mmCIF file of C-alpha atoms in Angstrom:
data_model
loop_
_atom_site.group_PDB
_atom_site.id
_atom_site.type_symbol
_atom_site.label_atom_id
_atom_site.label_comp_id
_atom_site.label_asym_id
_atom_site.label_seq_id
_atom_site.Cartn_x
_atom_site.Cartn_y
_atom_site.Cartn_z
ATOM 1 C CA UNK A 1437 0.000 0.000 0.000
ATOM 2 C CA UNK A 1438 1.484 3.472 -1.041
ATOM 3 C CA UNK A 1439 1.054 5.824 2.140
ATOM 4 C CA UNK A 1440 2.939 8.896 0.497
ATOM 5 C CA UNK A 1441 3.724 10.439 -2.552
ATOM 6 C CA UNK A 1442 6.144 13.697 -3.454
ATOM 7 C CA UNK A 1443 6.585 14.952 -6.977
ATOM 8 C CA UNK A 1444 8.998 17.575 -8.473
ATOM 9 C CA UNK A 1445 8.391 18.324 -11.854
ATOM 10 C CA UNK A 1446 8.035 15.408 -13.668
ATOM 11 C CA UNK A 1447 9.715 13.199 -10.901
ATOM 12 C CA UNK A 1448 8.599 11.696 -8.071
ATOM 13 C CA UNK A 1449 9.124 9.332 -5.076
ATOM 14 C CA UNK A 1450 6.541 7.133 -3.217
ATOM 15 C CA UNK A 1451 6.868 5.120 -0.267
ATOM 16 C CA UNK A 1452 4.666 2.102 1.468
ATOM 17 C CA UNK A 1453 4.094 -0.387 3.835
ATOM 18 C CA UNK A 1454 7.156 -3.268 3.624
ATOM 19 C CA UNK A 1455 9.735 -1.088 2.811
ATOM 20 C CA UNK A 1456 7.647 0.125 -0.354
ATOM 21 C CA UNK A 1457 9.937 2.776 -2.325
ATOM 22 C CA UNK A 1458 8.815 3.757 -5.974
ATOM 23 C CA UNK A 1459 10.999 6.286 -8.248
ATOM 24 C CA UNK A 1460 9.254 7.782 -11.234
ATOM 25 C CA UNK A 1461 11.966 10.017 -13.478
ATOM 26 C CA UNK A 1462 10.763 12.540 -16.013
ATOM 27 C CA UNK A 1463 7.578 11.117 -16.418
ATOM 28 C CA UNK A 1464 4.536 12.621 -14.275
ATOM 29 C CA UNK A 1465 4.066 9.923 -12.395
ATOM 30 C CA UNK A 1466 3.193 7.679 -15.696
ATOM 31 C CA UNK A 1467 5.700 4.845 -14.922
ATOM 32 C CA UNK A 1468 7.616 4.085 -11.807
ATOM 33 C CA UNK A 1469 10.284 1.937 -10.707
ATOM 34 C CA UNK A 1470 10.392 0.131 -7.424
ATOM 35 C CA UNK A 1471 13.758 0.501 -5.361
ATOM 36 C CA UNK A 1472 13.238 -2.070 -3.126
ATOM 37 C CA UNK A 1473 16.148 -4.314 -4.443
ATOM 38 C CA UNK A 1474 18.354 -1.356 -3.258
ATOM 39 C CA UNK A 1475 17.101 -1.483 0.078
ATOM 40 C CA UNK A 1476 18.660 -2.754 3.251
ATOM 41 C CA UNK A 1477 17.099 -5.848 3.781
ATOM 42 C CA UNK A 1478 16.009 -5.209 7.747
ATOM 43 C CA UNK A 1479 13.807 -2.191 6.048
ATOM 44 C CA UNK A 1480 12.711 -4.734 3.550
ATOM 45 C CA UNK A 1481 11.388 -6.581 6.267
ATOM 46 C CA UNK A 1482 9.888 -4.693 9.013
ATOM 47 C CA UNK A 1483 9.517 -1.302 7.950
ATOM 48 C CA UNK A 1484 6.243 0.912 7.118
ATOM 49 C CA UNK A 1485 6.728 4.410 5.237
ATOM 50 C CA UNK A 1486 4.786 6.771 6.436
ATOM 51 C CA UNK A 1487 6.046 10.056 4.747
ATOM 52 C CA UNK A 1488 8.596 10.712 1.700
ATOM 53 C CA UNK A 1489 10.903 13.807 0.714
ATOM 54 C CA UNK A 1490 12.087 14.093 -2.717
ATOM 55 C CA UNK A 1491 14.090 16.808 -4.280
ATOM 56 C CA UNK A 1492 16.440 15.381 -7.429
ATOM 57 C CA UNK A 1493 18.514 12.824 -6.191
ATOM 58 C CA UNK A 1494 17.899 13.218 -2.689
ATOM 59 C CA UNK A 1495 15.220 11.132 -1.087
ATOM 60 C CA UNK A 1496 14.289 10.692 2.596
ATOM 61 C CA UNK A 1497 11.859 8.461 3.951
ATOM 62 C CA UNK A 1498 10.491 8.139 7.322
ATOM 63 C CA UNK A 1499 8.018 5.869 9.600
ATOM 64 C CA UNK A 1500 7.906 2.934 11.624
ATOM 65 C CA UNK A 1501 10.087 2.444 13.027
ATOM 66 C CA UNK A 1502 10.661 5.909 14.094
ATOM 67 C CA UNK A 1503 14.175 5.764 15.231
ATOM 68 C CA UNK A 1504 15.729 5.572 11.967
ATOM 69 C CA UNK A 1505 15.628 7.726 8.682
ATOM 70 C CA UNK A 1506 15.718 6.099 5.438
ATOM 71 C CA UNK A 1507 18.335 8.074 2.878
ATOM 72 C CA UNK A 1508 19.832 8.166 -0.286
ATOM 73 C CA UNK A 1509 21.768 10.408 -2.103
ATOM 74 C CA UNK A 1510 22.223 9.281 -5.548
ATOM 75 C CA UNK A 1511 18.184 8.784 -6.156
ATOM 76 C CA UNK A 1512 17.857 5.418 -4.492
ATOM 77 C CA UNK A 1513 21.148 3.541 -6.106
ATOM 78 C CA UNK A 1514 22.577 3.697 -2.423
ATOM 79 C CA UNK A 1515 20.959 3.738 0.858
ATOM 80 C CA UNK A 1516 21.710 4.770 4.480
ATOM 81 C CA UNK A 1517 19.774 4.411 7.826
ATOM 82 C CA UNK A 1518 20.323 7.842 9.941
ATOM 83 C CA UNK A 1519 19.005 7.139 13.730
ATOM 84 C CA UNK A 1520 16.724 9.640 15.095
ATOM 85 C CA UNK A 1521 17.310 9.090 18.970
ATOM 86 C CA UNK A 1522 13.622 8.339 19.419
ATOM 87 C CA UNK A 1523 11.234 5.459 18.790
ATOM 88 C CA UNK A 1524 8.422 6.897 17.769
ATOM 89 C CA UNK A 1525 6.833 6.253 14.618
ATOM 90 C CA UNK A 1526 7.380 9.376 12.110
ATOM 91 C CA UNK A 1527 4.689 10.754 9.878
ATOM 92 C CA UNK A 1528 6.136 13.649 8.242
ATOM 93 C CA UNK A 1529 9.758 14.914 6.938
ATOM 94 C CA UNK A 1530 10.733 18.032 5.086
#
């Protein structure tokens, strides 16, 4: 299930329950790759998205578990998890 969506342009990033990461580039949403495969596999297998920021290349995702950020720098090729201090779940990120 997709919980969040953010578009620039004619890009865009979703994110979902399981891990769920989509990537649509340069076309409006029309056709969108799933990053999942890139993803670390513990996010893979326990983590909900609850809220996505997208701006080029850079994409953060947030959610449950709430003491970790999801992030990538080179538009989902490469992930890192950034710890938050705090265990509770996230719903939004700017």
């Amino acid at each position: 299930t997709i919980t969040a969506l953010a578009m620039k342009g004619g890009d865009g990033a979703a994110v979902g329950q399981g891990g769920l990461v989509l990537l649509a580039r340069g076309t409006g949403g029309g056709k969108w790759d799933v990053l999942g495969r890139h993803l670390p596999l513990e996010v893979r297998a326990s983590w909900d998205l609850h809220a996505v920021s997208f701006d080029g290349k850079c994409i953060r995702a947030v959610g449950r578990p709430g003491s970790a950020v999801l992030a990538s720098d080179d538009a989902g090729k490469t992930w890192n998890v950034q710890h938050t201090g705090q265990p509770l779940p996230l719903h939004g990120v700017h």
